Coordinates of C-alpha atoms in Angstrom, one line a residue:
X267 CA -102.1 113.3 17.2
X268 CA -102.0 112.8 13.5
X269 CA -104.0 115.2 11.3
X270 CA -107.3 113.9 10.3
X271 CA -107.7 112.7 6.8
X272 CA -109.5 115.1 4.4
X273 CA -111.2 112.0 2.9
X274 CA -114.0 110.5 5.0
X275 CA -117.4 108.8 4.2
X276 CA -119.0 112.3 5.3
X277 CA -117.0 114.2 2.7
X278 CA -117.6 111.4 0.0
X279 CA -121.5 111.6 0.4
X280 CA -121.9 114.9 -1.5
X281 CA -119.8 113.7 -4.4
X282 CA -121.7 110.5 -4.6
X283 CA -125.0 112.4 -4.5
X284 CA -123.8 114.7 -7.3
X285 CA -122.9 111.9 -9.6
X286 CA -126.5 110.3 -9.2
X287 CA -128.4 113.5 -9.3
X288 CA -126.4 115.6 -11.8
X289 CA -124.0 113.2 -13.8
X290 CA -123.6 115.8 -16.5
X291 CA -122.1 118.2 -14.0
X292 CA -119.8 115.6 -12.4
X293 CA -116.4 116.9 -13.4
X294 CA -113.0 115.4 -13.9
X295 CA -112.0 117.0 -10.5
X296 CA -115.1 115.2 -9.0
X297 CA -113.8 112.0 -10.3
X298 CA -110.3 112.5 -8.9
X299 CA -111.8 113.5 -5.5
X300 CA -114.0 110.5 -5.5
X301 CA -111.1 108.1 -6.3
X302 CA -109.1 109.7 -3.6
X303 CA -111.9 108.7 -1.2
X304 CA -111.7 105.1 -2.4
X305 CA -107.9 105.1 -2.0
X306 CA -107.9 106.5 1.6
X307 CA -107.9 104.1 4.4
X308 CA -111.2 105.1 5.7
X309 CA -112.4 107.3 2.9
X310 CA -115.4 105.5 2.0
X311 CA -117.9 102.8 3.4
X312 CA -118.1 99.7 1.4
X313 CA -121.7 100.6 0.5
X314 CA -120.6 104.0 -0.9
X315 CA -117.8 102.2 -3.0
X316 CA -120.4 99.9 -4.6
X317 CA -122.8 102.9 -5.2
X318 CA -120.1 105.0 -6.8
X319 CA -118.9 102.2 -9.1
X320 CA -122.5 101.4 -10.1
X321 CA -123.4 105.0 -10.7
X322 CA -120.2 105.6 -12.7
X323 CA -121.1 102.5 -14.9
X324 CA -124.8 103.3 -15.3
X325 CA -124.1 106.9 -16.2
X326 CA -121.6 105.8 -18.9
X327 CA -118.9 107.9 -17.2
X328 CA -116.6 104.9 -17.0
X329 CA -116.6 104.6 -20.8
X330 CA -115.1 108.2 -21.2
X331 CA -111.5 108.5 -21.9
X332 CA -111.0 111.5 -19.7
X333 CA -112.7 109.7 -16.7
X334 CA -110.7 106.6 -17.1
X335 CA -107.5 108.6 -17.3
X336 CA -108.4 110.7 -14.3
X337 CA -109.0 107.5 -12.2
X338 CA -105.6 106.1 -13.5
X339 CA -103.9 109.3 -12.5
X340 CA -105.1 109.0 -8.9
X341 CA -104.2 105.3 -8.8
X342 CA -100.6 106.2 -10.0
X343 CA -100.3 108.7 -7.2
X344 CA -101.2 106.2 -4.6
X345 CA -99.1 103.3 -6.2
X346 CA -95.8 102.4 -4.6
X347 CA -93.0 104.1 -6.4
X348 CA -90.7 102.0 -8.7
X349 CA -87.4 103.1 -10.0
X350 CA -86.6 101.0 -13.2
X351 CA -83.5 103.2 -14.1
X352 CA -82.3 103.9 -17.6
X353 CA -80.9 100.6 -18.9
X354 CA -80.6 99.2 -22.4
X355 CA -81.9 101.1 -25.4
X356 CA -85.4 102.3 -26.4
X357 CA -88.4 103.0 -24.3
X358 CA -89.9 101.1 -21.4
X359 CA -92.6 98.9 -23.0
X360 CA -95.5 96.7 -22.0
X361 CA -97.9 94.3 -23.8
X362 CA -101.3 93.5 -22.3
X363 CA -104.7 92.1 -23.1
X364 CA -107.4 93.5 -20.9
X365 CA -109.3 90.3 -20.9
X366 CA -112.9 89.3 -21.0
X367 CA -112.9 88.2 -24.8
X368 CA -114.0 84.6 -23.8
X369 CA -111.6 83.1 -26.3
X370 CA -109.2 81.6 -23.8
X371 CA -106.2 81.7 -25.9
X372 CA -102.6 80.8 -25.1
X373 CA -100.7 83.4 -22.9
X374 CA -99.5 85.3 -26.0
X375 CA -98.9 88.8 -24.3
X376 CA -96.7 87.4 -21.5
X377 CA -94.7 85.1 -24.0
X378 CA -94.4 87.9 -26.6
X379 CA -93.1 90.3 -23.9
X380 CA -90.4 87.8 -23.1
X381 CA -89.4 87.3 -26.7
X382 CA -89.5 91.0 -27.3
X383 CA -87.2 91.5 -24.3
X384 CA -84.8 88.9 -25.8
X385 CA -84.6 90.9 -28.9
X386 CA -83.7 94.1 -27.1
X387 CA -86.9 95.7 -25.7
X388 CA -87.2 96.7 -22.1
X389 CA -90.5 95.0 -21.2
X390 CA -91.7 95.6 -17.7
X391 CA -95.0 93.8 -17.6
X392 CA -97.8 94.9 -15.2
X393 CA -100.3 92.0 -14.6
X394 CA -102.5 89.9 -12.4
X395 CA -103.9 86.5 -11.9
X396 CA -106.6 85.4 -14.2
X397 CA -110.0 87.0 -13.8
X398 CA -111.9 85.8 -16.9
X399 CA -109.6 83.1 -18.4
X400 CA -108.0 80.0 -17.1
X401 CA -104.5 81.4 -17.2
X402 CA -103.5 84.8 -16.5
X403 CA -100.0 86.4 -16.8
X404 CA -99.1 85.8 -13.1
X405 CA -100.5 82.4 -13.3
X406 CA -98.2 81.2 -16.1
X407 CA -95.2 82.7 -14.5
X408 CA -96.0 81.2 -11.1
X409 CA -96.2 77.7 -12.9
X410 CA -92.7 78.2 -14.0
X411 CA -91.7 78.6 -10.5
X412 CA -91.3 82.4 -10.5
X413 CA -92.6 83.8 -7.1
X414 CA -94.0 87.0 -8.8
X415 CA -96.5 87.7 -6.0
X416 CA -93.8 88.0 -3.4
X417 CA -91.4 90.3 -5.3
X418 CA -90.8 93.5 -3.2
X419 CA -91.2 96.7 -5.2
X420 CA -87.9 97.7 -3.6
X421 CA -86.1 94.9 -5.6
X422 CA -87.2 96.1 -8.9
X423 CA -84.5 98.7 -9.5
X424 CA -81.9 96.0 -8.8
X425 CA -83.6 93.5 -11.1
X426 CA -84.0 96.1 -13.9
X427 CA -80.3 96.6 -14.1
X428 CA -79.8 93.0 -15.2
X429 CA -83.0 92.0 -16.8
X430 CA -84.8 93.4 -19.9
X431 CA -88.0 91.6 -18.7
X432 CA -89.7 92.1 -15.5
X433 CA -93.2 91.2 -14.0
X434 CA -94.8 93.6 -11.7
X435 CA -97.7 91.9 -9.9
X436 CA -100.5 94.6 -9.8
X437 CA -101.7 94.1 -6.2
X438 CA -98.1 94.7 -4.8
X439 CA -98.1 98.2 -6.2
X440 CA -101.6 99.4 -5.5
X441 CA -102.2 98.5 -1.8
X442 CA -104.6 101.3 -1.4
X443 CA -107.0 99.7 -3.8
X444 CA -107.0 96.2 -2.0
X445 CA -110.1 97.3 0.1
X446 CA -112.1 97.8 -3.0
X447 CA -111.6 94.2 -4.2
X448 CA -114.4 92.6 -2.2
X449 CA -116.8 95.3 -3.3
X450 CA -115.9 94.7 -7.0
X451 CA -116.4 90.9 -6.5
X452 CA -119.7 91.5 -4.7
X453 CA -121.4 93.6 -7.4
X454 CA -120.2 91.2 -10.1
X455 CA -120.3 93.5 -13.1
X456 CA -117.6 95.3 -15.0
X457 CA -116.4 98.6 -13.4
X458 CA -113.9 101.3 -14.3
X459 CA -111.3 99.1 -12.6
X460 CA -111.5 96.7 -15.5
X461 CA -110.1 99.5 -17.8
X462 CA -107.4 100.7 -15.5
X463 CA -104.8 97.8 -15.4
X464 CA -102.9 98.9 -18.7
X465 CA -102.9 102.6 -17.5
X466 CA -101.4 102.1 -14.1
X467 CA -98.2 100.2 -14.7
X468 CA -95.8 101.8 -12.0
X469 CA -92.9 101.3 -14.4
X470 CA -94.7 104.0 -16.6
X471 CA -94.1 102.5 -20.1
X472 CA -94.2 104.9 -23.0
X473 CA -94.5 102.2 -25.8
X474 CA -97.4 99.8 -25.5
X475 CA -99.6 97.3 -27.1
X476 CA -103.0 97.0 -25.3
X477 CA -105.6 94.4 -26.5
X478 CA -109.4 95.0 -26.0
X479 CA -112.2 92.6 -26.6
X480 CA -114.7 95.1 -28.3
X481 CA -114.2 97.8 -31.0
X482 CA -116.0 100.5 -28.9
X483 CA -113.2 100.2 -26.4
X484 CA -110.5 101.0 -29.0
X485 CA -110.8 104.9 -29.1
X486 CA -111.5 105.0 -25.4
X487 CA -108.1 103.2 -24.6
X488 CA -106.0 105.0 -27.3
X489 CA -107.3 108.4 -26.0
X490 CA -106.6 107.3 -22.3
X491 CA -103.1 106.2 -23.1
X492 CA -102.4 109.5 -24.8
X493 CA -103.7 111.6 -21.9
X494 CA -101.6 109.4 -19.4
X495 CA -98.4 110.1 -21.3
X496 CA -97.8 107.0 -23.5
X497 CA -96.0 108.2 -26.6
X498 CA -96.4 105.2 -28.9
X499 CA -99.0 102.5 -28.8
X500 CA -101.3 100.2 -30.7
X501 CA -104.8 99.4 -29.1
X502 CA -105.7 96.2 -30.8
X503 CA -109.0 94.3 -31.3
X504 CA -109.2 91.1 -33.4
X505 CA -112.2 90.9 -35.6
X506 CA -113.4 88.0 -33.6
X507 CA -113.4 90.0 -30.5
X508 CA -109.9 88.9 -29.5
X509 CA -107.9 91.2 -27.2
X510 CA -104.6 90.4 -29.0
X511 CA -103.3 90.7 -32.6
X512 CA -105.4 88.0 -34.2
X513 CA -103.6 85.1 -36.0
X514 CA -106.8 84.2 -37.8
X515 CA -107.6 87.3 -39.7
X516 CA -108.0 91.2 -39.6
X517 CA -107.2 93.1 -36.4
X518 CA -108.5 96.6 -35.9
X519 CA -105.8 98.9 -34.4
X520 CA -105.9 102.4 -33.1
X521 CA -102.3 103.6 -33.7
X522 CA -101.1 106.4 -31.4
X523 CA -98.1 108.2 -32.8
X524 CA -96.9 111.8 -32.2
X525 CA -100.0 112.6 -30.3
X526 CA -102.3 111.4 -33.2
X527 CA -104.6 108.5 -33.2
X528 CA -105.1 106.6 -36.5
X529 CA -107.6 103.8 -37.0
X530 CA -106.5 101.0 -39.4
X531 CA -106.5 97.3 -40.0
X532 CA -103.6 94.8 -40.0
X533 CA -103.7 91.0 -40.7
X534 CA -101.3 88.0 -40.4
X535 CA -100.0 88.9 -43.9
X536 CA -98.9 92.3 -42.4
X537 CA -96.3 90.2 -40.5
X538 CA -95.6 87.9 -43.4
X539 CA -97.6 85.1 -41.8
X540 CA -100.3 82.8 -42.9
X541 CA -103.7 83.0 -41.0
X542 CA -104.2 80.3 -38.4
X543 CA -107.5 79.4 -36.6
X544 CA -108.1 80.5 -33.0
X545 CA -108.7 76.9 -32.2
X546 CA -105.1 76.2 -33.0
X547 CA -103.9 78.7 -30.3
X548 CA -106.3 77.8 -27.5
X549 CA -104.8 78.0 -24.2
X550 CA -105.0 75.5 -21.3
X551 CA -104.2 75.6 -17.6
X552 CA -101.3 77.6 -16.4
X553 CA -99.2 74.4 -16.2
X554 CA -100.0 73.5 -19.8
X555 CA -99.4 77.0 -21.1
X556 CA -96.1 77.1 -19.2
X557 CA -95.0 73.9 -21.0
X558 CA -96.0 75.4 -24.3
X559 CA -93.9 78.5 -23.5
X560 CA -90.7 76.5 -22.7
X561 CA -91.2 74.3 -25.7
X562 CA -91.4 77.5 -28.0
X563 CA -88.4 79.1 -26.3
X564 CA -86.3 75.9 -26.8
X565 CA -87.2 75.7 -30.3
X566 CA -88.9 72.4 -30.1
X567 CA -92.3 73.5 -31.7
X568 CA -92.7 72.5 -35.3
X569 CA -91.6 75.2 -37.7
X570 CA -94.5 77.6 -38.4
X571 CA -96.4 76.3 -35.5
X572 CA -99.6 78.4 -34.9
X573 CA -98.5 79.4 -31.5
X574 CA -95.1 80.5 -32.6
X575 CA -96.6 82.6 -35.3
X576 CA -99.1 84.0 -32.9
X577 CA -96.2 85.0 -30.8
X578 CA -94.3 86.2 -33.7
X579 CA -96.9 88.8 -34.8
X580 CA -97.4 90.2 -31.3
X581 CA -93.8 90.4 -30.3
X582 CA -92.8 91.8 -33.8
X583 CA -95.4 94.6 -33.4
X584 CA -93.9 95.4 -30.0
X585 CA -90.4 95.6 -31.4
X586 CA -91.8 97.9 -34.2
X587 CA -93.4 100.2 -31.7
X588 CA -90.4 100.4 -29.6
X589 CA -88.4 101.6 -32.5
X590 CA -86.1 98.5 -32.7
X591 CA -87.7 97.3 -36.0
X592 CA -88.4 99.4 -39.1
X593 CA -91.7 97.7 -39.8
X594 CA -93.9 94.9 -38.4
X595 CA -92.1 92.3 -40.7
X596 CA -88.8 93.5 -39.7
X597 CA -90.0 93.2 -36.0
X598 CA -91.2 89.6 -36.6
X599 CA -87.8 88.6 -38.2
X600 CA -85.9 90.2 -35.3
X601 CA -87.8 88.3 -32.7
X602 CA -86.9 85.0 -34.6
X603 CA -83.2 85.5 -34.0
X604 CA -83.4 87.2 -30.6
X605 CA -81.2 84.5 -29.0
X606 CA -78.2 85.9 -31.2
X607 CA -79.3 89.5 -31.6
X608 CA -78.9 90.3 -27.9
X609 CA -77.4 87.0 -26.5
X610 CA -80.4 86.6 -24.3
X611 CA -82.0 83.4 -23.0
X612 CA -84.8 82.2 -21.0
X613 CA -83.4 81.1 -17.6
X614 CA -83.5 77.5 -16.5
X615 CA -83.1 78.9 -13.0
X616 CA -85.8 81.6 -12.2
X617 CA -84.7 84.6 -10.4
X618 CA -85.5 84.3 -6.6
X619 CA -86.5 88.0 -6.6
X620 CA -89.6 87.0 -8.6
X621 CA -88.6 88.6 -11.7
X622 CA -87.7 86.6 -14.8
X623 CA -84.3 87.7 -15.7
X624 CA -83.3 87.4 -19.3
X625 CA -79.5 87.9 -19.3
X626 CA -76.5 87.2 -21.5
X627 CA -75.7 83.5 -21.8
X628 CA -73.7 82.0 -19.0
X629 CA -73.3 78.7 -17.1
X630 CA -76.7 78.9 -15.5
X631 CA -78.7 80.0 -18.6
X632 CA -80.2 77.6 -21.2
X633 CA -80.4 78.6 -24.9
X634 CA -83.8 79.9 -26.0
X635 CA -83.9 78.4 -29.5
X636 CA -82.0 75.4 -30.8
X637 CA -79.1 76.0 -33.1
X638 CA -81.2 74.5 -35.9
X639 CA -83.8 77.3 -35.3
X640 CA -80.9 79.9 -35.2
X641 CA -79.7 78.6 -38.6
X642 CA -83.1 78.6 -40.2
X643 CA -84.0 82.1 -38.8
X644 CA -80.8 83.5 -40.2
X645 CA -81.5 81.9 -43.6
X646 CA -84.8 83.9 -43.6
X647 CA -82.9 87.2 -43.0
X648 CA -80.3 86.7 -45.6
X649 CA -80.6 86.7 -49.4
X650 CA -80.7 83.3 -51.3
X651 CA -78.6 81.5 -51.9
X652 CA -77.3 81.7 -48.4
X653 CA -73.8 80.2 -47.6
X654 CA -74.8 79.4 -44.1
X655 CA -75.3 75.7 -43.4
X656 CA -75.9 73.6 -40.3
X657 CA -72.2 72.9 -39.7
X658 CA -71.8 76.5 -38.7
X659 CA -73.9 75.7 -35.6
X660 CA -70.4 74.7 -34.2
X661 CA -69.3 78.2 -34.7
X662 CA -72.4 79.5 -33.0
X663 CA -71.8 77.3 -29.9
X664 CA -68.6 79.3 -29.2
X665 CA -70.1 82.7 -29.6
X666 CA -73.5 82.1 -28.0
X667 CA -72.1 80.5 -24.8
X668 CA -69.7 83.3 -24.0
X669 CA -71.3 86.4 -22.5
X670 CA -68.6 88.6 -24.1
X671 CA -69.5 87.7 -27.5
X672 CA -73.1 86.6 -27.7
X673 CA -74.3 90.2 -28.0
X674 CA -72.6 90.7 -31.4
X675 CA -73.0 87.3 -33.0
X676 CA -76.2 87.8 -35.1
X677 CA -75.0 91.3 -36.3
X678 CA -71.7 90.0 -37.2
X679 CA -73.1 86.9 -39.1
X680 CA -75.5 89.1 -41.1
X681 CA -72.6 91.3 -42.2
X682 CA -70.3 88.6 -43.1
X683 CA -72.6 86.2 -44.8
X684 CA -74.4 88.9 -46.6
X685 CA -71.1 89.7 -48.3
X686 CA -70.6 86.1 -48.9
X687 CA -66.9 86.0 -47.6
X688 CA -67.7 83.1 -45.2
X689 CA -65.2 84.3 -42.6
X690 CA -67.1 83.0 -39.6
X691 CA -66.3 79.4 -40.7
X692 CA -62.7 79.6 -41.1
X693 CA -60.5 77.5 -38.8
X694 CA -58.3 80.5 -37.6
X695 CA -61.3 82.7 -36.5
X696 CA -64.2 80.3 -35.3
X697 CA -62.8 78.9 -32.0
X698 CA -62.3 81.6 -29.4
X699 CA -64.0 84.7 -28.1
X700 CA -60.8 86.6 -28.8
X701 CA -61.0 85.4 -32.5
X702 CA -64.6 86.7 -32.8
X703 CA -63.6 90.0 -31.3
X704 CA -60.8 90.2 -34.0
X705 CA -63.4 89.6 -36.7
X706 CA -65.8 92.2 -35.2
X707 CA -63.2 94.9 -34.9
X708 CA -62.0 94.1 -38.5
X709 CA -65.4 94.6 -40.0
X710 CA -65.9 97.8 -38.1
X711 CA -62.7 99.1 -39.5
X712 CA -63.9 98.2 -43.0
X713 CA -60.9 95.7 -43.4
X714 CA -60.6 92.2 -45.0
X715 CA -60.2 89.4 -42.4
X716 CA -57.6 87.7 -44.6
X717 CA -55.5 90.9 -44.7
X718 CA -55.6 91.3 -40.9
X719 CA -54.8 87.6 -40.4
X720 CA -51.7 87.8 -42.6
X721 CA -50.1 90.0 -39.9
X722 CA -51.6 88.7 -36.7
X723 CA -50.3 85.2 -37.9
X724 CA -46.8 86.7 -37.8
X725 CA -47.4 87.5 -34.1
X726 CA -48.5 91.1 -34.2
X727 CA -51.1 92.3 -31.7
X728 CA -54.6 92.3 -33.3
X729 CA -55.7 95.6 -32.2
X730 CA -52.4 97.2 -33.3
X731 CA -52.7 95.5 -36.7
X732 CA -56.3 96.6 -37.2
X733 CA -55.5 100.2 -36.3
X734 CA -52.3 100.2 -38.4
X735 CA -54.0 98.9 -41.5
X736 CA -57.0 101.3 -41.1
X737 CA -54.5 104.2 -40.8
X738 CA -52.7 103.1 -44.0
X739 CA -56.1 102.6 -45.7
X740 CA -55.2 99.0 -46.4
X741 CA -58.6 98.4 -48.2
X742 CA -59.8 96.9 -51.5
X743 CA -57.5 98.0 -54.4
X744 CA -55.4 100.2 -52.1
X745 CA -54.2 97.1 -50.3
X746 CA -52.4 95.8 -53.5
X747 CA -50.5 99.1 -53.8
X748 CA -49.0 98.9 -50.3
X749 CA -46.1 96.6 -49.9
X750 CA -45.8 94.2 -47.0
X751 CA -42.5 96.0 -46.0
X752 CA -44.4 99.2 -45.6
X753 CA -47.0 97.5 -43.4
X754 CA -44.4 95.8 -41.3
X755 CA -42.5 99.1 -40.8
X756 CA -45.6 100.8 -39.6
X757 CA -46.3 97.9 -37.2
X758 CA -42.7 98.2 -35.8
X759 CA -42.7 101.9 -35.4

């Protein structure tokens, strides 16, 4: 016979009474014990659950950072375990709005997560269907044909090995709390559960953006994130009561860094953007928002479209917090060229595991931005006058459609064109992945492309040529002092 559970309605009753009679004496250990009763299969009667949540709310306990963090700690202990491994660079990230702001804007958190993942972040988003808006994070992904609700937690580790963006459907990971859902619906007022979503991501992100609808929630969430182990975070609240970084004006942020929380204000100008009205970024149905998302990722929105700028600010901020950008403006620029920075794309075929897999370009992946957008974005990164012109899109096609070279293209272009030598557009180097590899290795060795090509055109192996010229210090003025015979002799040795 199985051991009896230590959590029963009888053992819960004294805790509930203490909360009502002596709320000041209701400790964090009492909070944890109470939540363990809610998590246990038969730990509390429905009436007790409702009474506990109501008492926690009426006493103001659910607005205390320590209480919220204690509840999150219990939920994490009862969540299904997830192993996301150690893939890519930088920390595991998440970006989430807590909802309830009433503005019904476009799904910017989900879209920004995808864009940031394309630029190199590992974004493992924890979300649910809409509760207060017309389109939640799960809703928009389901409208794209992604079966997020049926993704087994056991599949996450496999998906994480190939995808920098995953979606973890909250109810799948917290089955112990499913029984509380009817009670929450019946009492119909906000409870501590409304604050827990960002704190109980089973992937345990350490860099986050959390949006809240009211300023009083900012310090609460920042402190709770700190207590639960998040290292770098912005808790954001637009001046309009928006639970995202506002495209319209000032946004209050509580900046968590090195264990210290600092309150300050950012604006669209912080990201190098012009303000846009909230009306211009209103959301629609999940299907309508999904269409907007695809249109954005395919580069078919007009340049500086309000939705694109809305996404640019939020994804740029996440790139900054992840350490992949030196400041918010750098983060905004990085996301504009994410298609070439990491060679990632939004899939035309969504993963059957239920994750959206952003992977290196291949036959089954469609480019995220058009070549026109890539060109315009690269222009914004490089100093004017920029030698890049639209005909170089033909060069991009070769590099972007080959998984072996897509990852390095933007970095190479930036290096080459910033120096103005135009190597990427020469006939001898722009047509094959092998030629790109030659260019990349040449630049890494600090050599000039024309000098390497002089000897590879004679039939010498590219890698041998590069290593030989590097050993001879065949660079700059030194190259003129070294005869061709000396180089040939070294190559033949």
